[in-house]
Coordinates of C-alpha atoms and ligand atoms in Angstrom, one line a residue:
Chain A
M1 CA -51.9 3.1 -1.8
K2 CA -53.0 2.5 -4.6
V3 CA -50.3 0.2 -7.2
P4 CA -50.8 -0.2 -10.8
L5 CA -50.8 -3.8 -11.7
S6 CA -48.9 -3.6 -14.2
W7 CA -46.5 -2.3 -12.1
L8 CA -46.8 -4.8 -9.4
K9 CA -45.9 -7.9 -11.6
E10 CA -42.6 -6.4 -12.2
Y11 CA -41.5 -7.9 -8.7
V12 CA -44.2 -10.8 -9.0
D13 CA -45.6 -13.5 -11.2
I14 CA -49.9 -12.6 -11.1
T15 CA -51.6 -15.7 -11.6
M16 CA -55.1 -14.9 -11.2
P17 CA -57.6 -12.7 -12.2
P18 CA -57.4 -9.2 -11.0
E19 CA -60.7 -9.7 -8.4
A20 CA -59.3 -13.1 -7.8
L21 CA -56.3 -11.4 -6.6
A22 CA -58.3 -8.9 -4.8
H23 CA -60.5 -11.4 -3.1
T24 CA -57.6 -13.1 -1.9
L25 CA -55.1 -10.1 -0.6
T26 CA -58.6 -8.7 0.8
M27 CA -59.5 -11.7 2.9
A28 CA -55.7 -11.9 4.8
G29 CA -55.9 -8.4 5.8
L30 CA -54.5 -6.5 3.4
E31 CA -57.7 -4.7 2.3
V32 CA -58.3 -3.5 -1.7
E33 CA -60.7 -1.0 -0.8
A34 CA -61.4 -0.4 -4.6
I35 CA -60.7 -1.4 -8.6
E36 CA -59.8 1.2 -10.8
Y37 CA -59.9 -0.1 -14.7
I38 CA -58.0 2.8 -16.0
G39 CA -58.9 2.2 -20.2
A40 CA -61.5 0.3 -20.1
D41 CA -64.7 3.3 -21.3
W42 CA -61.5 3.5 -24.5
G43 CA -63.7 0.9 -26.2
E44 CA -62.9 -0.2 -30.0
D45 CA -62.5 2.6 -31.7
I46 CA -59.7 4.9 -29.8
I47 CA -56.6 3.5 -31.2
T48 CA -53.2 3.9 -32.1
A49 CA -52.0 5.6 -35.2
Q50 CA -48.7 7.9 -36.1
I51 CA -48.6 11.4 -37.6
A52 CA -47.5 10.8 -41.4
H53 CA -48.1 14.6 -42.3
L54 CA -48.9 18.3 -40.7
E55 CA -49.8 21.2 -42.2
K56 CA -51.1 24.5 -41.0
V57 CA -55.1 25.2 -41.6
A58 CA -54.8 28.6 -43.5
G59 CA -57.0 31.2 -41.7
S60 CA -56.5 29.4 -38.3
D61 CA -53.9 30.6 -36.0
H62 CA -53.8 27.5 -33.8
L63 CA -55.8 24.5 -35.8
S64 CA -53.5 22.1 -38.4
Y65 CA -54.5 19.1 -40.1
A66 CA -52.8 16.1 -40.0
R67 CA -52.9 12.8 -42.4
V68 CA -52.8 9.7 -39.8
N69 CA -51.6 6.9 -40.2
T70 CA -53.8 3.7 -38.4
G71 CA -51.8 1.0 -40.0
T72 CA -54.1 0.1 -41.8
E73 CA -55.9 3.3 -43.5
E74 CA -54.5 7.0 -43.5
L75 CA -57.4 9.3 -42.0
G76 CA -57.4 13.5 -42.0
I77 CA -57.8 15.1 -38.4
I78 CA -58.4 18.7 -37.2
C79 CA -56.5 19.1 -34.1
G80 CA -55.9 22.0 -32.0
A81 CA -53.1 20.9 -30.1
P82 CA -49.6 22.6 -30.4
N83 CA -47.5 19.7 -29.3
I84 CA -48.3 17.1 -31.9
K85 CA -44.9 16.9 -34.9
Q86 CA -45.2 14.4 -37.5
G87 CA -43.9 11.2 -36.5
D88 CA -45.4 11.4 -32.9
K89 CA -47.8 8.1 -32.3
V90 CA -51.1 9.8 -30.7
P91 CA -54.2 8.5 -29.2
L92 CA -56.8 8.7 -32.4
A93 CA -60.4 8.3 -31.6
R94 CA -62.2 7.0 -34.9
V95 CA -65.6 8.3 -35.7
G96 CA -68.0 6.3 -33.6
A97 CA -65.8 6.2 -30.7
K98 CA -66.7 7.9 -27.4
V99 CA -64.4 9.9 -25.3
G100 CA -65.8 10.6 -21.6
D101 CA -68.9 12.2 -23.2
L102 CA -68.0 13.1 -26.0
S103 CA -69.1 11.3 -28.9
I104 CA -66.7 11.2 -32.5
G105 CA -68.6 12.3 -35.5
E106 CA -66.9 13.1 -38.8
K107 CA -66.8 17.2 -39.0
K108 CA -66.3 19.8 -41.2
T109 CA -63.9 22.4 -40.2
M110 CA -62.8 25.5 -42.6
G111 CA -62.9 23.3 -45.5
Y112 CA -61.3 20.3 -44.2
H113 CA -62.7 16.7 -43.9
S114 CA -61.6 15.8 -39.9
Q115 CA -62.7 11.9 -39.5
G116 CA -61.8 11.8 -36.1
M117 CA -60.0 13.2 -32.7
L118 CA -56.3 13.5 -30.8
C119 CA -56.7 12.9 -27.5
S120 CA -54.6 14.8 -24.4
P121 CA -54.2 13.0 -20.8
R122 CA -57.0 14.7 -19.4
E123 CA -59.5 13.8 -22.1
L124 CA -58.1 9.9 -22.0
G125 CA -59.0 10.3 -18.3
I126 CA -54.8 9.3 -17.2
G127 CA -54.2 12.8 -16.4
N128 CA -54.3 16.3 -16.0
D129 CA -52.4 17.5 -18.6
H130 CA -54.7 19.5 -21.2
S131 CA -52.5 21.8 -22.8
G132 CA -51.4 18.7 -25.7
I133 CA -52.4 15.1 -27.7
Y134 CA -50.7 12.6 -25.4
I135 CA -47.8 11.0 -27.2
L136 CA -47.3 7.3 -27.0
D137 CA -43.9 6.0 -26.8
P138 CA -41.8 5.3 -30.2
A139 CA -42.3 2.2 -30.3
T140 CA -45.9 1.3 -29.8
P141 CA -46.7 -0.6 -33.0
L142 CA -50.2 1.2 -34.8
G143 CA -53.8 0.0 -35.2
Q144 CA -53.6 -1.0 -31.2
K145 CA -56.7 -0.9 -29.3
L146 CA -55.5 2.0 -26.8
V147 CA -56.2 -0.2 -24.4
D148 CA -54.3 -2.1 -24.8
V149 CA -51.1 -0.3 -24.8
L150 CA -52.4 2.3 -22.0
G151 CA -54.8 0.4 -20.3
E152 CA -54.5 -0.8 -16.3
V153 CA -55.9 -2.2 -13.7
V154 CA -55.1 -0.6 -9.9
F155 CA -55.7 -1.7 -6.8
E156 CA -56.7 0.8 -3.8
F157 CA -55.4 -0.6 -0.5
A158 CA -56.3 0.6 3.0
I159 CA -52.9 -0.1 5.1
K160 CA -53.6 -1.1 8.6
A161 CA -51.3 1.5 10.7
N162 CA -49.1 -2.0 12.1
R163 CA -47.8 -2.4 8.6
G164 CA -45.6 0.8 7.2
D165 CA -43.6 -1.8 5.0
L166 CA -46.7 -2.3 3.1
S167 CA -46.8 0.7 1.8
S168 CA -44.7 -0.4 -0.5
I169 CA -45.1 -1.9 -4.1
I170 CA -42.6 -4.6 -2.9
G171 CA -44.3 -5.2 0.1
I172 CA -47.7 -5.5 -1.7
A173 CA -46.0 -7.5 -3.7
R174 CA -44.2 -10.1 -1.1
E175 CA -47.3 -10.7 0.0
V176 CA -48.9 -11.3 -3.4
A177 CA -45.9 -13.7 -3.8
A178 CA -46.5 -15.2 -0.2
L179 CA -50.0 -15.8 -0.5
T180 CA -50.0 -17.3 -4.2
K181 CA -47.1 -19.0 -3.9
Q182 CA -44.7 -17.4 -6.5
E183 CA -41.3 -15.9 -6.9
L184 CA -40.6 -12.3 -5.4
R185 CA -37.9 -10.5 -7.7
I186 CA -36.7 -7.3 -5.6
P187 CA -34.4 -4.9 -8.4
Q188 CA -30.6 -5.7 -7.6
P189 CA -29.5 -1.8 -8.5
V190 CA -26.0 -2.5 -10.4
L191 CA -24.4 1.0 -10.3
H192 CA -21.1 2.3 -12.5
E193 CA -19.2 4.4 -9.5
R194 CA -16.7 6.7 -10.7
G195 CA -15.5 10.3 -9.7
R196 CA -14.5 11.0 -5.9
P197 CA -15.8 9.4 -3.0
T198 CA -18.8 10.6 -1.7
A199 CA -17.0 10.7 2.1
E200 CA -14.7 13.4 0.2
M201 CA -17.3 15.2 -1.1
V202 CA -19.9 15.3 2.2
K203 CA -19.7 15.6 6.1
V204 CA -22.8 13.9 7.6
T205 CA -23.1 15.0 11.7
V206 CA -25.5 13.2 13.0
E207 CA -26.4 15.3 16.6
D208 CA -29.5 13.3 17.6
T209 CA -29.9 9.7 17.0
D210 CA -32.4 9.0 19.2
L211 CA -34.9 10.5 16.4
C212 CA -32.8 9.9 13.6
P213 CA -31.6 6.1 13.5
R214 CA -30.1 6.3 10.1
Y215 CA -28.6 8.3 8.1
S216 CA -27.1 7.6 4.4
A217 CA -26.1 9.7 1.3
R218 CA -25.2 9.5 -2.1
I219 CA -23.9 11.8 -5.0
I220 CA -24.7 12.2 -8.5
S221 CA -23.8 14.2 -10.9
N222 CA -23.2 15.6 -13.7
I223 CA -27.0 15.4 -14.1
E224 CA -29.8 17.0 -17.1
I225 CA -33.1 17.8 -15.2
G226 CA -35.8 17.1 -17.8
P227 CA -39.1 15.0 -18.1
S228 CA -39.2 11.7 -16.4
P229 CA -39.7 8.6 -19.3
E230 CA -43.2 8.0 -20.7
W231 CA -43.8 4.9 -18.3
M232 CA -42.5 6.5 -15.5
G233 CA -45.0 9.6 -15.9
R234 CA -47.3 6.9 -16.2
R235 CA -47.1 4.8 -13.7
L236 CA -46.8 7.9 -11.4
L237 CA -49.7 8.9 -12.4
A238 CA -51.7 5.5 -12.0
A239 CA -50.3 5.4 -8.0
G240 CA -51.6 9.0 -7.6
M241 CA -48.7 11.3 -8.3
R242 CA -48.1 14.2 -10.6
P243 CA -44.9 13.5 -12.5
I244 CA -42.5 16.7 -12.2
N245 CA -39.0 16.4 -13.8
N246 CA -36.7 13.6 -13.4
V247 CA -34.9 13.9 -10.2
V248 CA -38.4 14.1 -8.4
D249 CA -40.1 11.6 -10.1
I250 CA -37.5 9.2 -9.7
T251 CA -37.5 9.5 -5.4
N252 CA -41.3 9.3 -5.9
Y253 CA -40.8 6.3 -8.2
V254 CA -38.3 4.7 -5.7
M255 CA -40.7 5.7 -2.5
L256 CA -43.8 4.4 -4.3
E257 CA -41.3 0.9 -5.5
F258 CA -39.6 0.6 -1.8
G259 CA -41.6 2.2 0.8
Q260 CA -38.3 4.0 1.6
P261 CA -39.1 8.4 1.2
L262 CA -35.9 10.0 -0.3
H263 CA -35.0 13.8 -0.8
G264 CA -32.4 15.4 -3.2
F265 CA -30.4 18.1 -2.5
D266 CA -29.0 20.9 -5.0
Y267 CA -25.7 20.2 -3.9
D268 CA -24.4 22.8 -4.5
L269 CA -26.3 24.8 -2.2
V270 CA -25.9 23.3 0.9
R271 CA -23.4 25.1 2.4
H272 CA -20.0 23.7 3.4
H273 CA -21.0 20.4 1.9
H274 CA -21.8 19.2 5.8
I275 CA -25.0 18.0 6.4
I276 CA -26.6 17.9 9.8
V277 CA -29.1 16.3 11.5
R278 CA -30.8 18.5 15.3
R279 CA -33.0 19.4 16.5
A280 CA -34.5 23.3 15.8
R281 CA -33.3 25.9 18.2
P282 CA -35.4 27.9 19.3
G283 CA -37.1 30.8 17.1
E284 CA -35.5 28.9 14.0
E285 CA -37.4 29.1 10.3
I286 CA -37.5 27.5 7.4
V287 CA -39.2 28.1 3.9
T288 CA -40.6 24.8 3.0
L289 CA -40.5 23.6 -0.6
D290 CA -44.1 24.6 -0.6
G291 CA -43.1 28.3 -0.3
V292 CA -44.7 28.3 3.4
K293 CA -42.9 29.7 6.3
R294 CA -42.7 27.7 8.8
K295 CA -41.7 28.3 12.5
L296 CA -40.1 25.6 14.5
T297 CA -40.3 24.2 17.8
P298 CA -36.7 22.7 19.7
D299 CA -39.1 19.0 19.8
M300 CA -38.9 19.3 16.1
L301 CA -36.1 17.6 14.1
L302 CA -34.1 19.5 11.0
I303 CA -31.9 18.7 8.6
A304 CA -30.1 21.9 8.8
D305 CA -26.5 23.1 7.1
P306 CA -24.1 24.7 9.6
E307 CA -25.8 27.7 8.5
G308 CA -29.3 27.2 8.7
P309 CA -32.6 24.7 8.1
I310 CA -32.7 23.6 4.9
A311 CA -35.1 20.6 5.3
I312 CA -37.7 19.4 8.3
A313 CA -36.7 15.9 8.6
G314 CA -39.4 12.7 7.1
V315 CA -41.5 15.9 6.4
M316 CA -40.6 18.7 3.4
G317 CA -38.0 19.8 2.3
G318 CA -36.6 23.4 2.4
A319 CA -37.0 25.7 -0.1
I320 CA -33.2 26.8 0.1
S321 CA -31.1 23.8 -1.2
E322 CA -34.6 22.5 -3.8
V323 CA -33.6 20.9 -6.9
N324 CA -34.5 23.0 -9.5
D325 CA -33.6 23.2 -13.4
N326 CA -30.0 24.3 -12.8
T327 CA -29.7 21.5 -10.6
T328 CA -26.2 19.5 -11.7
T329 CA -25.3 17.5 -8.8
V330 CA -27.4 15.7 -6.0
L331 CA -27.5 15.0 -2.8
L332 CA -29.6 12.5 -2.1
E333 CA -30.8 11.7 1.6
A334 CA -32.0 8.0 2.3
A335 CA -33.1 8.4 5.8
N336 CA -34.8 6.5 8.5
F337 CA -36.7 8.9 11.9
Q338 CA -37.9 7.7 14.5
A339 CA -41.8 7.5 13.8
A340 CA -43.3 9.3 16.6
S341 CA -41.2 12.2 16.2
V342 CA -42.3 12.8 12.2
R343 CA -45.8 12.0 13.8
R344 CA -45.5 14.8 16.4
T345 CA -44.2 17.1 13.6
S346 CA -46.1 16.6 11.5
V347 CA -49.2 17.9 13.3
E348 CA -48.7 20.5 14.9
L349 CA -47.6 22.1 11.9
G350 CA -50.2 21.0 10.0
L351 CA -48.3 19.2 7.3
R352 CA -49.0 15.2 5.6
T353 CA -46.7 14.3 3.0
D354 CA -46.2 11.2 1.5
A355 CA -43.2 11.0 3.4
S356 CA -44.2 11.8 6.5
S357 CA -47.1 9.4 6.5
R358 CA -45.3 6.7 5.8
F359 CA -42.2 7.3 8.0
E360 CA -44.6 7.5 11.1
K361 CA -46.2 3.9 10.6
R362 CA -42.4 2.6 11.4
L363 CA -39.8 2.1 8.5
D364 CA -37.4 -0.8 8.4
P365 CA -33.9 1.2 8.8
E366 CA -32.5 -1.6 6.4
L367 CA -34.4 0.1 3.5
T368 CA -31.8 3.4 3.2
V369 CA -29.1 2.0 1.4
A370 CA -31.0 -0.2 -1.3
G371 CA -33.9 3.0 -1.7
A372 CA -30.5 5.1 -2.7
N373 CA -28.8 2.9 -4.6
R374 CA -32.0 2.0 -6.3
A375 CA -32.4 5.7 -6.8
M376 CA -28.9 5.9 -8.0
Q377 CA -28.9 3.8 -10.6
L378 CA -32.3 5.2 -12.5
M379 CA -30.8 8.9 -11.9
A380 CA -28.1 7.3 -14.4
E381 CA -29.8 5.7 -16.3
H382 CA -32.6 8.9 -16.8
A383 CA -31.2 11.9 -15.8
G384 CA -27.5 11.1 -17.0
G385 CA -24.4 11.9 -14.8
T386 CA -21.6 10.3 -12.4
V387 CA -22.1 8.4 -9.1
H388 CA -20.2 8.5 -6.6
P389 CA -18.2 5.4 -5.0
G390 CA -19.6 4.8 -1.8
V391 CA -22.4 6.0 0.5
V392 CA -22.0 8.3 3.4
D393 CA -23.8 6.2 5.8
C394 CA -24.6 7.2 10.2
Y395 CA -25.8 4.1 11.2
P396 CA -24.5 3.7 15.1
S397 CA -26.9 1.3 15.7
P398 CA -28.7 -1.2 13.6
P399 CA -31.4 -3.1 15.5
Q400 CA -30.6 -6.8 16.6
P401 CA -32.8 -9.2 14.6
R402 CA -35.8 -10.6 17.1
T403 CA -36.5 -14.3 18.0
I404 CA -39.5 -15.9 18.6
T405 CA -39.4 -19.3 20.0
F406 CA -42.8 -21.1 18.6
S407 CA -44.9 -23.7 18.4
T408 CA -47.5 -25.4 16.7
D409 CA -49.1 -25.5 19.7
D410 CA -49.1 -21.5 19.5
V411 CA -51.4 -21.8 16.7
E412 CA -53.9 -24.5 18.0
W413 CA -54.0 -22.6 21.8
L414 CA -55.8 -19.6 20.1
T415 CA -57.5 -20.9 17.2
A416 CA -58.4 -24.3 17.7
V417 CA -56.9 -25.3 14.7
K418 CA -54.5 -28.2 13.9
V419 CA -51.4 -27.3 12.1
T420 CA -48.1 -29.4 11.5
Q421 CA -44.5 -27.9 11.8
H422 CA -44.0 -28.1 8.1
E423 CA -47.0 -26.6 7.5
V424 CA -45.7 -23.3 9.7
V425 CA -42.2 -23.5 8.5
E426 CA -43.7 -23.0 5.0
A427 CA -46.1 -19.9 6.3
L428 CA -43.5 -18.4 7.9
S429 CA -41.1 -18.7 5.6
W430 CA -43.0 -17.9 1.8
L431 CA -43.6 -13.9 4.5
G432 CA -39.6 -13.8 4.8
F433 CA -39.3 -15.1 8.4
I434 CA -36.5 -17.3 8.8
V435 CA -37.7 -20.0 10.5
V436 CA -35.6 -23.1 12.1
P437 CA -37.8 -25.7 13.2
D438 CA -36.6 -28.4 15.9
E439 CA -36.1 -31.5 14.9
H440 CA -37.5 -33.2 18.4
S441 CA -40.4 -31.6 19.1
N442 CA -43.0 -29.4 17.2
S443 CA -40.9 -26.0 17.8
M444 CA -39.4 -23.5 15.9
Q445 CA -37.2 -20.5 16.4
V446 CA -37.9 -17.8 14.1
T447 CA -36.3 -14.6 13.4
V448 CA -38.5 -12.1 12.4
P449 CA -37.3 -10.1 9.1
T450 CA -36.2 -6.1 9.8
F451 CA -39.1 -4.4 7.9
R452 CA -41.8 -6.6 10.1
P453 CA -41.6 -4.6 13.4
D454 CA -45.2 -5.4 13.9
V455 CA -44.4 -8.5 14.7
V456 CA -43.3 -9.1 18.7
E457 CA -44.5 -12.1 20.5
S458 CA -46.1 -15.8 19.3
A459 CA -49.6 -14.0 19.2
D460 CA -48.2 -12.3 16.3
L461 CA -47.1 -15.2 14.6
V462 CA -50.2 -17.4 15.0
E463 CA -51.7 -14.2 13.4
E464 CA -49.2 -14.9 10.0
V465 CA -49.8 -18.2 10.2
L466 CA -53.4 -17.9 10.0
R467 CA -53.3 -15.1 7.2
M468 CA -51.7 -17.6 5.4
M469 CA -54.2 -20.2 4.8
H470 CA -56.8 -19.1 3.0
D471 CA -59.8 -21.1 3.7
Q472 CA -60.8 -20.4 6.5
P473 CA -60.1 -23.0 9.0
A474 CA -60.5 -21.5 12.6
G475 CA -63.6 -23.4 12.6
S476 CA -66.5 -22.6 14.9
R477 CA -67.6 -24.3 17.5
Chain B
M1 CA -70.7 10.5 18.9
F2 CA -70.1 6.9 19.0
H3 CA -71.3 4.1 20.1
Q4 CA -70.0 0.6 20.5
V5 CA -71.5 -3.0 21.9
E6 CA -68.7 -4.9 23.5
G7 CA -68.2 -8.4 24.0
L8 CA -65.2 -9.8 26.1
L9 CA -64.4 -13.5 27.6
I10 CA -61.7 -14.7 29.6
D11 CA -61.1 -18.2 30.9
E12 CA -58.6 -21.2 30.2
Y13 CA -60.6 -23.1 27.1
C14 CA -62.0 -20.5 24.8
T15 CA -60.1 -20.1 21.1
M16 CA -60.9 -18.5 17.6
G17 CA -63.3 -21.2 17.0
D18 CA -65.3 -20.5 19.9
L19 CA -65.6 -16.6 18.8
K20 CA -66.7 -17.3 15.4
G21 CA -69.0 -20.0 16.6
C22 CA -70.9 -17.4 19.0
L23 CA -70.1 -14.5 16.7
E24 CA -72.1 -16.7 13.3
R25 CA -74.9 -16.8 15.9
L26 CA -74.8 -14.0 17.0
A27 CA -75.5 -12.7 13.2
R28 CA -78.1 -15.1 12.2
A29 CA -79.9 -14.6 15.6
L30 CA -80.1 -10.7 14.5
F31 CA -80.3 -11.4 10.9
G32 CA -82.0 -14.8 10.0
E33 CA -81.2 -18.4 10.4
G34 CA -79.4 -18.2 6.3
R35 CA -77.1 -15.7 7.1
Q36 CA -73.4 -16.3 5.7
V37 CA -70.8 -15.2 7.7
R38 CA -66.8 -14.8 6.9
F39 CA -64.0 -13.9 9.0
R40 CA -61.4 -11.5 7.4
G41 CA -57.8 -10.7 8.5
S42 CA -57.9 -7.1 9.9
Y43 CA -55.0 -5.1 12.6
F44 CA -56.6 -3.9 16.0
P45 CA -54.2 -2.9 18.8
F46 CA -55.9 -4.8 21.0
T47 CA -56.1 -8.4 19.8
E48 CA -54.2 -10.8 17.9
P49 CA -55.4 -12.7 16.1
S50 CA -57.5 -10.2 14.7
A51 CA -60.6 -10.1 12.5
E52 CA -63.1 -8.5 10.6
M53 CA -66.4 -10.5 10.6
D54 CA -68.5 -9.7 6.9
I55 CA -72.0 -11.0 6.1
D56 CA -73.5 -11.6 3.1
C57 CA -75.9 -8.1 2.5
P58 CA -78.9 -9.0 4.3
I59 CA -80.5 -6.3 1.8
C60 CA -79.2 -8.2 -2.0
A61 CA -78.9 -11.2 0.0
G62 CA -75.2 -11.1 -1.9
V63 CA -76.2 -10.6 -5.2
G64 CA -75.0 -6.8 -5.0
C65 CA -76.3 -3.8 -4.3
R66 CA -75.0 -0.4 -3.2
T67 CA -75.3 -0.4 0.6
C68 CA -72.6 -3.7 0.1
K69 CA -70.5 -1.4 -2.3
Y70 CA -71.6 -4.4 -4.7
T71 CA -69.5 -6.9 -2.9
G72 CA -72.8 -9.1 -1.5
W73 CA -70.9 -8.4 1.3
I74 CA -71.7 -6.0 4.0
E75 CA -68.7 -5.2 7.6
M76 CA -70.6 -6.5 10.7
L77 CA -68.0 -6.0 13.6
G78 CA -64.2 -6.4 14.7
C79 CA -62.8 -9.0 16.9
G80 CA -60.5 -10.9 17.9
M81 CA -58.1 -13.0 20.4
V82 CA -57.6 -10.6 23.5
H83 CA -53.9 -9.6 23.2
P84 CA -51.7 -10.9 25.8
H85 CA -50.4 -7.3 27.0
V86 CA -54.3 -6.8 27.5
L87 CA -54.0 -10.2 29.6
R88 CA -50.2 -9.4 31.6
G89 CA -51.6 -5.6 31.7
V90 CA -54.1 -7.0 34.2
G91 CA -51.9 -10.3 36.0
Y92 CA -53.1 -12.8 33.8
D93 CA -50.6 -15.3 32.4
P94 CA -51.0 -15.6 28.4
A95 CA -49.8 -18.8 28.6
K96 CA -52.8 -20.0 31.2
Y97 CA -55.8 -17.7 30.3
R98 CA -56.9 -16.9 27.2
G99 CA -60.1 -15.2 25.7
F100 CA -61.8 -13.2 22.9
A101 CA -63.0 -10.0 22.5
F102 CA -65.3 -8.1 20.0
G103 CA -66.8 -4.9 19.7
I104 CA -70.1 -4.0 17.3
G105 CA -71.4 -0.6 16.4
P106 CA -75.3 -1.0 17.2
E107 CA -76.6 2.2 14.4
R108 CA -75.0 -0.8 12.1
V109 CA -77.1 -3.7 13.3
A110 CA -80.0 -1.5 13.5
I111 CA -79.6 0.2 9.9
L112 CA -79.2 -3.6 8.2
R113 CA -81.5 -4.7 10.5
H114 CA -84.6 -2.1 9.6
T115 CA -83.6 -1.0 6.5
I116 CA -82.7 2.7 7.2
E117 CA -80.7 4.5 5.0
E118 CA -80.2 7.8 7.0
I119 CA -77.7 6.5 9.9
R120 CA -78.6 10.9 11.4
L121 CA -82.2 9.7 12.0
F122 CA -80.7 7.6 15.2
S123 CA -80.1 11.0 17.5
A124 CA -82.2 13.5 15.1
N125 CA -84.8 13.3 18.2
D126 CA -87.4 12.9 15.7
L127 CA -90.7 11.1 17.0
R128 CA -92.2 9.8 14.2
F129 CA -89.1 7.8 13.7
L130 CA -88.8 6.7 16.8
K131 CA -92.1 5.7 18.2
Q132 CA -92.0 2.9 15.4
F133 CA -89.4 0.8 17.6
Ligands
ZN501 ZN1 -75.6 -6.2 -1.0

C-alpha cells in the first residue's frame, strides 16, 4: 500500500520528520518497507513558469517557440509538445538543471535561442504520460522550486494479512493519530440530494446474503464524464494508480481513502434497473472490463440484472454496463462481500484486482455507506450532477459489536509488563476501542470497533496495548 | 525449499520478557556479545502478541549497507506468545498455561555468520563450498 504523505495529512497532523514517523510505525507493526521521495532529484533549477507568448517555428511541423515568465525574467524555449497554450503554467527546467539523465544547456534550433526545457510528467518521473507538458494548477505561484509544488514523500507499507482496515489511508491515519497522539479527521460529506428517490429508481435483490452481507447503492444523474482534477490524478499516480476519468478516478480515490471498493455502473445499461446478487448458474459467462470472456462456476458470486451477469462480485465489473464517455447516470455499488468467497473466485479466475485483494482481508461492513456518500460528494463536485435522495441498503443482519472483559493483569500475564488501568484505557481508546473501566478493580469492558474483526480475545488486546508503548517495555528476563 | 528451526516453551510462568531474554542471548551467542536487538510488532497466526526480532547489522555494524538495505538492522526471526487458540487446541487452559514460540531460517543465520552472499550455494552440492564448514 503506497501512501503519499500530503494525502495522509488531510486526516491527521504529522508532527515528526518522515523518517522518524516511518520508524515509529514500523516498530508498532505497521511496517514501512520503503520511502520514496518524489522530486528529490529536481534540484534548484526546475521551477514553475507561465507561457507568456507562443508561436509556431517557421519551417517545422511540430516545434513551437514559447516565451515563458518565471516571475523574475522571461526566457525563450523551443518545445515540441502539442498541448501547451498561452497562459498555461508549466514546469521549466532552466539552463543548469538535470532532468533524469539529461543536462539542460542553452542551444540554438532553427534560428531560435532555447534557454531550457518544458517537462512532461514522464520526464519528471511523476507519471507515464509523455504526450505533452505537465500543466500545473492555474493558482501555482511563479518561480517556485517545482519540488515545493509537486514534491511528495510516499510511504510503502507492508500490510499484515489480519489488518484489512489498514489497506486504506484513513486506516493508516488512525494508527498515526494513535501513535503520535493527534486528532483524527474523517471526511463527513454533506450531500445536496434532489430529484427522484434512489429507492424508486433501482431495485436491489440479494439472493445469497451469506456471500454478500451488505449491498448499498446510490445514484447520481446528469454527470459529465471528463478528466478528474489535477490534484486527484497526481495523488492516484503517487499511490500507484493510473487516472482514467473523473468517475472511475473517484471510485479509486475513495477506495484508497476509506478502503471500501466501489463500482460504478452506467445506470441506463443496467437492464430493468434491477440489481440481483446471486451465485452464477452453470455455464454462465461474462466479459469483464479488461475485455476477457470468463467462464463462471456456481460457487462464484455475481452481480446480475434480470438478463444476465454484469459484474463478478468484489473482483471486476463487466463490460456490458461499464461507465463510458456517454454515461450520464451512475449507479454506484458499495458492497461487502465475504472474504473467502472473493479469494476463491479470484484464484479460480486468475484475476487479482485492487478490489479483490481488499475484500480478501475482510472489510468492515459499516464502511459501505460512508464510502458511497463520499464518492457522491466528490462526483457532484467534479463531474457535476444530481445526487438522488437516499441509499438503497440491503443489510439484513448487522454484526453485533464484540465486547471483551479485559484487565491490566492480562497484560502482565503475557508480557511481564506492569501497566496501570489508566494507561490501558488510554492506549485502547486512541485505537478506536470503547473502554468502560471498572471502578473497583483493574478490569474493564472493551467494545471492539467494527473495523477490527481481528480482535477477538484478551491476548489480541495485549498486543494492541504493547504496540502503543513505543519503548519496547517488555523487559528481558 | 524452506527450512525453519523452531522453539516452543509452555509452562505456567513464562512471559514475553522471558522470550526476549532468551532470544537476546541466542543472538549474542550466534553473532557476538555486543549485538543489539530490537523487537517490532508483527502478525503470525499462531502467536499473540507477535513480534519480529532484528539485530544490528553484523556486516556494517549498524552503519548501513546493502545487506541491511541501509537501515542498520537485519530481520532475524519471528516470535511471540503462543496463541490461546493453540493452547486450547491441545487441551491447555490459557488462563493457567502460557508459552512462547519462535522460528528462525537457518540459511539466514549462516548467511550472516559467515558472510555468504549467495543463498543458492546452500543447495548447490558444491564440495568446495561445503568443505569449508
Ligand atoms: Zn548493514
